[in-house]
PDB file of C-alpha atoms and ligand atoms in Angstrom:
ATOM      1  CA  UNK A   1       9.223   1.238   6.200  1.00 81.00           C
ATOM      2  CA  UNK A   2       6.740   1.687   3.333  1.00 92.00           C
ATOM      3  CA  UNK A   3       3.162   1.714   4.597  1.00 95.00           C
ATOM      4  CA  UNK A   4       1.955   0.891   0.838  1.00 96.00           C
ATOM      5  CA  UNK A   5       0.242  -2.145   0.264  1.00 96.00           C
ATOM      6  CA  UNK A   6      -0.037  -3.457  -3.158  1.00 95.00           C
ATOM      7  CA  UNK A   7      -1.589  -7.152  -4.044  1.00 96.00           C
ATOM      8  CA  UNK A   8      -1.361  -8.765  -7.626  1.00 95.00           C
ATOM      9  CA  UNK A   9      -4.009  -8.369  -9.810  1.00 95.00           C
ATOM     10  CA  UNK A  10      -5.970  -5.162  -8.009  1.00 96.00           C
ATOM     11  CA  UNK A  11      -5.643  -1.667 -10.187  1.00 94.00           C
ATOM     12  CA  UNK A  12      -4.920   0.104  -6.995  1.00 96.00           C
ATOM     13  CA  UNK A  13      -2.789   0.068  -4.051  1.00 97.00           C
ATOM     14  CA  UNK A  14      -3.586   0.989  -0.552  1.00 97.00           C
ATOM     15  CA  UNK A  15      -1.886   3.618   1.842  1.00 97.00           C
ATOM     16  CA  UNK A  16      -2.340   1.621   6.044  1.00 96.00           C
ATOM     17  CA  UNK A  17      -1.486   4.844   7.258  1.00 96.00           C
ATOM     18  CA  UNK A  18      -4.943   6.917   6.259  1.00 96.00           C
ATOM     19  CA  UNK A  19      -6.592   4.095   8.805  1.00 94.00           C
ATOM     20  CA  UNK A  20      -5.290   6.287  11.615  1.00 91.00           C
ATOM     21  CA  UNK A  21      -7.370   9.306  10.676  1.00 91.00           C
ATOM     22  CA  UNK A  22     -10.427   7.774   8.598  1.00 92.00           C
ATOM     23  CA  UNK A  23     -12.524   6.973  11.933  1.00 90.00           C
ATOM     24  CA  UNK A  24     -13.023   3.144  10.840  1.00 94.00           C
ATOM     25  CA  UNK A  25     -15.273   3.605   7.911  1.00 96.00           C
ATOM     26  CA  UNK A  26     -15.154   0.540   6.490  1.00 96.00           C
ATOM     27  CA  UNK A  27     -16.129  -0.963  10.245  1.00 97.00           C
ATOM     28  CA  UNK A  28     -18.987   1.226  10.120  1.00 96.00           C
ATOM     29  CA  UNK A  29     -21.679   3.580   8.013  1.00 94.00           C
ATOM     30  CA  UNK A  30     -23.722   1.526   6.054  1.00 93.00           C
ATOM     31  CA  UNK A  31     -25.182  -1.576   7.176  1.00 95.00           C
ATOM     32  CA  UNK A  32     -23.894  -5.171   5.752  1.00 94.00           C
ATOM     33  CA  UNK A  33     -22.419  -8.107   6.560  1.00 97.00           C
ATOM     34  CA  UNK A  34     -19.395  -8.808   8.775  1.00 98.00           C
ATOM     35  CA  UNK A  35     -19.147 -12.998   8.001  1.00 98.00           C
ATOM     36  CA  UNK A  36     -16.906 -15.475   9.950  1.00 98.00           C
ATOM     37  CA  UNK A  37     -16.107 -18.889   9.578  1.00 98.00           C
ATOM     38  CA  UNK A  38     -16.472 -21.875  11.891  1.00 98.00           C
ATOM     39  CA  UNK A  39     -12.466 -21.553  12.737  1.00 98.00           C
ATOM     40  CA  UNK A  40     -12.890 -17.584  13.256  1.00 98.00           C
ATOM     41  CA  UNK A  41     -15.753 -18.354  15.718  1.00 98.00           C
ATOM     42  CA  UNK A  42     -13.543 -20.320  17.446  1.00 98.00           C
ATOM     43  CA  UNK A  43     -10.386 -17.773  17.784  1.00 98.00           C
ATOM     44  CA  UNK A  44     -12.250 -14.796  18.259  1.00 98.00           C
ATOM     45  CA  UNK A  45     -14.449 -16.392  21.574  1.00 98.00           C
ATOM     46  CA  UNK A  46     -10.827 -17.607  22.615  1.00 98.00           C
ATOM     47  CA  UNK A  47     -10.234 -13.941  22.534  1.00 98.00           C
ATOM     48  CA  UNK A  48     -13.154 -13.078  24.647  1.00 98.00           C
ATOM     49  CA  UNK A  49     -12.708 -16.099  26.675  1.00 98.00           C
ATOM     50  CA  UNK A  50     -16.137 -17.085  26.334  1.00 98.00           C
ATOM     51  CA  UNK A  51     -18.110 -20.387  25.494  1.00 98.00           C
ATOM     52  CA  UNK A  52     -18.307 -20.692  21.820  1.00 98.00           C
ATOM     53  CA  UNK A  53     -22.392 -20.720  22.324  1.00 98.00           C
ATOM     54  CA  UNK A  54     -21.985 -17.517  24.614  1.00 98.00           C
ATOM     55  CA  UNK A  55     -20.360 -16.267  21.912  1.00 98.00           C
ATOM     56  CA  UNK A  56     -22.120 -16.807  19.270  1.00 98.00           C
ATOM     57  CA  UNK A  57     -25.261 -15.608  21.191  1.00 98.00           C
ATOM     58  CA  UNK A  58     -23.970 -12.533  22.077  1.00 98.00           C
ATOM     59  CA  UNK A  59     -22.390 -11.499  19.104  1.00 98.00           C
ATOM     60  CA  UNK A  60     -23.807 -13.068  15.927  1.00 98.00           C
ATOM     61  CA  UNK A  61     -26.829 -13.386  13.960  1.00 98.00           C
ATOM     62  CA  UNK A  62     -27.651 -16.104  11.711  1.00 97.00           C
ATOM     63  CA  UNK A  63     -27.778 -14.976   7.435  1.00 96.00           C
ATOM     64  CA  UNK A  64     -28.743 -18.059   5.655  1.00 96.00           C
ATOM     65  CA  UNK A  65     -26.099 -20.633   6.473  1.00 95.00           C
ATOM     66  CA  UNK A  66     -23.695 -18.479   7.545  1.00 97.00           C
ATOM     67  CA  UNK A  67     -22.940 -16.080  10.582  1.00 98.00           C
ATOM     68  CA  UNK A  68     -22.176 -12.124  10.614  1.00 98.00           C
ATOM     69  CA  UNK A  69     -20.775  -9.740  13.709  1.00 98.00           C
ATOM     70  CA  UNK A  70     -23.684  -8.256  15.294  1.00 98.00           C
ATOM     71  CA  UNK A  71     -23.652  -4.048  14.409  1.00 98.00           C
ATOM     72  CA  UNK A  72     -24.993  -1.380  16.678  1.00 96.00           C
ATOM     73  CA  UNK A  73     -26.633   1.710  15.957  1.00 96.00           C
ATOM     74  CA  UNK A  74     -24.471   5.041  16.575  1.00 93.00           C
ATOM     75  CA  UNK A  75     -26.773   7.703  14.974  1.00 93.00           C
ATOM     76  CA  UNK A  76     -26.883   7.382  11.282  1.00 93.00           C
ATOM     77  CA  UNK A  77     -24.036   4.766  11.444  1.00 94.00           C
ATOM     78  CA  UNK A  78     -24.247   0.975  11.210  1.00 97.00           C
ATOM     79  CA  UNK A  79     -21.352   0.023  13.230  1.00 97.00           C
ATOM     80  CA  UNK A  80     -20.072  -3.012  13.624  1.00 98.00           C
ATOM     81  CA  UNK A  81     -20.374  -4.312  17.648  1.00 98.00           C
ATOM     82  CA  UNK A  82     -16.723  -5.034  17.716  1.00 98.00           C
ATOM     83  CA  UNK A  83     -15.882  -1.221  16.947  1.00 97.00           C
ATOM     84  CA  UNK A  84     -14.457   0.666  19.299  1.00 95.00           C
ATOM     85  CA  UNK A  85     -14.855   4.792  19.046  1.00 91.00           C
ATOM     86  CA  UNK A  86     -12.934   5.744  21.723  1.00 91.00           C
ATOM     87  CA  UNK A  87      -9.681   4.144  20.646  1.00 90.00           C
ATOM     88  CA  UNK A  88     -10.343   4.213  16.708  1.00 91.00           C
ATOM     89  CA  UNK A  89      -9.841   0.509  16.298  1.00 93.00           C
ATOM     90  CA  UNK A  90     -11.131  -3.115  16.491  1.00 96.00           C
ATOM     91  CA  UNK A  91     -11.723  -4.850  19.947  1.00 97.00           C
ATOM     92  CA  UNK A  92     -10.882  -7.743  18.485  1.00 98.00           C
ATOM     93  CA  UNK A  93      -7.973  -7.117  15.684  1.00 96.00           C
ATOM     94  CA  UNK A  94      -5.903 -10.054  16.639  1.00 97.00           C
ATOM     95  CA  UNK A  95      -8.673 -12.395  15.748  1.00 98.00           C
ATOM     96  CA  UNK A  96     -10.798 -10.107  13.397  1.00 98.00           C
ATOM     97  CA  UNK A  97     -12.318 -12.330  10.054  1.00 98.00           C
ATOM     98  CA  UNK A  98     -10.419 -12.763   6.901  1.00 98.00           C
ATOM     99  CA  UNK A  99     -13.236 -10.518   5.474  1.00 97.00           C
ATOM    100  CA  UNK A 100     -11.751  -7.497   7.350  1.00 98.00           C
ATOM    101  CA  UNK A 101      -7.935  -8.814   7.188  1.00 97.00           C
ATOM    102  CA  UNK A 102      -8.257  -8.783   3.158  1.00 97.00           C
ATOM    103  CA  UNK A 103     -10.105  -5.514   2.584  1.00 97.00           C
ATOM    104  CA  UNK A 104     -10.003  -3.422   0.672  1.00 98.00           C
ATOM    105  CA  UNK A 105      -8.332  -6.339  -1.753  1.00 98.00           C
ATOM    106  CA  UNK A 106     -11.856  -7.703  -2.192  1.00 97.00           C
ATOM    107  CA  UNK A 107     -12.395  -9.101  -5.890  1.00 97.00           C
ATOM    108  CA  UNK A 108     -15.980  -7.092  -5.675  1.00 96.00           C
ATOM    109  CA  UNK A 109     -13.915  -3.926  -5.234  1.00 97.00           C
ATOM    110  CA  UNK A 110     -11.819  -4.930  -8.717  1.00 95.00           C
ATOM    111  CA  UNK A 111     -14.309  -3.160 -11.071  1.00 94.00           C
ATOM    112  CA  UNK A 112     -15.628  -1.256  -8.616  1.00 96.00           C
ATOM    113  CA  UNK A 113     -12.851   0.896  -7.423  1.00 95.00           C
ATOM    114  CA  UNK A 114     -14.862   4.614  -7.651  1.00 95.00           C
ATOM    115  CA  UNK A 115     -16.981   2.913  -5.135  1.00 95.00           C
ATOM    116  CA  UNK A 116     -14.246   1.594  -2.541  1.00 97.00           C
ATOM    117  CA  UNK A 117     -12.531   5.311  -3.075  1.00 96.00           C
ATOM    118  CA  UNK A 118     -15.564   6.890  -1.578  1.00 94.00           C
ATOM    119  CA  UNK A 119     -15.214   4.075   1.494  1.00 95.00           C
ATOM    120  CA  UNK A 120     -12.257   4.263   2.081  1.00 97.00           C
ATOM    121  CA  UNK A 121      -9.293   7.533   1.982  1.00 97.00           C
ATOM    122  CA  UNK A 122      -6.180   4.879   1.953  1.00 97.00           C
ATOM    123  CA  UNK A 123      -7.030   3.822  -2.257  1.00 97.00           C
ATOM    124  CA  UNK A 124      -4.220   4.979  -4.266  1.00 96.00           C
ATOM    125  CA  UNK A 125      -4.320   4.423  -7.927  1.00 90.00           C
ATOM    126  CA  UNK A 126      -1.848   3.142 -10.442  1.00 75.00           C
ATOM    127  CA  UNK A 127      -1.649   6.796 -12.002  1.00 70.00           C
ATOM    128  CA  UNK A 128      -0.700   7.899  -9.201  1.00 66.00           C
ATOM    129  CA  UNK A 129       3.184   6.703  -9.492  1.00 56.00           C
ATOM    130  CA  UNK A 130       3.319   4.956  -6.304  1.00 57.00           C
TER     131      UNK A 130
HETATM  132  S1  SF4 B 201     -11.766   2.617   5.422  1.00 81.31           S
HETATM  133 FE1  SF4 B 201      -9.668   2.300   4.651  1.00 81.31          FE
HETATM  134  S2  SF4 B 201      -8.442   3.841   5.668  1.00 81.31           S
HETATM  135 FE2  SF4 B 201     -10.358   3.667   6.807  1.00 81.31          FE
HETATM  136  S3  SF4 B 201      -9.936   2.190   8.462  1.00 81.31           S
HETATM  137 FE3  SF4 B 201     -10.803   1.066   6.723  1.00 81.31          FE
HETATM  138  S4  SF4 B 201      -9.014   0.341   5.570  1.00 81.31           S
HETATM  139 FE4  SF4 B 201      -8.315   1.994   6.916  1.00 81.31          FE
HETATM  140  S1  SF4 B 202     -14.282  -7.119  13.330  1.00 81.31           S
HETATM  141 FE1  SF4 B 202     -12.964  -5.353  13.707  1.00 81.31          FE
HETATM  142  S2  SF4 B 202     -12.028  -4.900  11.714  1.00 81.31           S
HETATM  143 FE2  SF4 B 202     -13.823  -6.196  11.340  1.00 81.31          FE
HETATM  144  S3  SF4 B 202     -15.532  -4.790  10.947  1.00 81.31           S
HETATM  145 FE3  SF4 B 202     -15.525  -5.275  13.139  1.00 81.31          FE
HETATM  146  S4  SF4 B 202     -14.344  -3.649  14.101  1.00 81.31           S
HETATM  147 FE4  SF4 B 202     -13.884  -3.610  11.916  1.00 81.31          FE
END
């Protein structure tokens, strides 16, 4: 089975299988914002099995009107609290936010593709004949 992803109207194409050696770089590095919605609240402290307040205390912080994951410190690198090290991989993946299921198809990314490249090894471009 192909592990190329390609998505209508993005210039590139993306290769899943560079996630298992890239050491979750787009989960951590620079600081930002990890956002999730009222519904992806809800699954992800279903997850946990926590109280959605529990939850949301633990593991969010408030940016305007909306909510982001929590990140922790690991050196240089902003990483986000739901990343694990020792496994390479998210604690949560089942439930993870759109905002990490749809990268790195992110319309921000469309004329900004040099920039995603240096994120993230798994960009392929059109040129390349994939
Ligand atoms: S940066 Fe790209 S290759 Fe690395 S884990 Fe994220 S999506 Fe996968
Ligand atoms: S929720 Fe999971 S996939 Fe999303 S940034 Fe955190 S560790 Fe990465």
């Amino acid at each position: 089975m192909s592990t190329i992803v390609k998505k209508d109207g993005f210039d590139y194409a993306f290769d899943t299988l560079a996630c298992s050696t890239c050491e979750g770089r787009c989960c951590t590095g620079e600081s930002g914002y990890i956002y999730v919605s009222k519904n992806e609240i809800e699954k992800i402290s279903k997850l946990l099995d926590l109280e959605i307040r529990d939850f949301v205390a633990k593991y969010l912080f408030k940016k305007g009107y909306k909510y982001s994951l929590k990140e922790i410190k690991h050196n240089e690198s902003h990483e986000c609290i739901f990343y694990d090290r020792n496994v390479n991989g998210c604690k949560i993946y089942e439930a993870r936010p759109s905002q990490c299921i749809s990268f790195p198809f992110w319309d921000y990314y469309k004329r900004r593709v040099d920039e995603l490249k240096q994120e993230c090894p798994g960009i392929i471009m059109k040129d390349d004949n994939v």
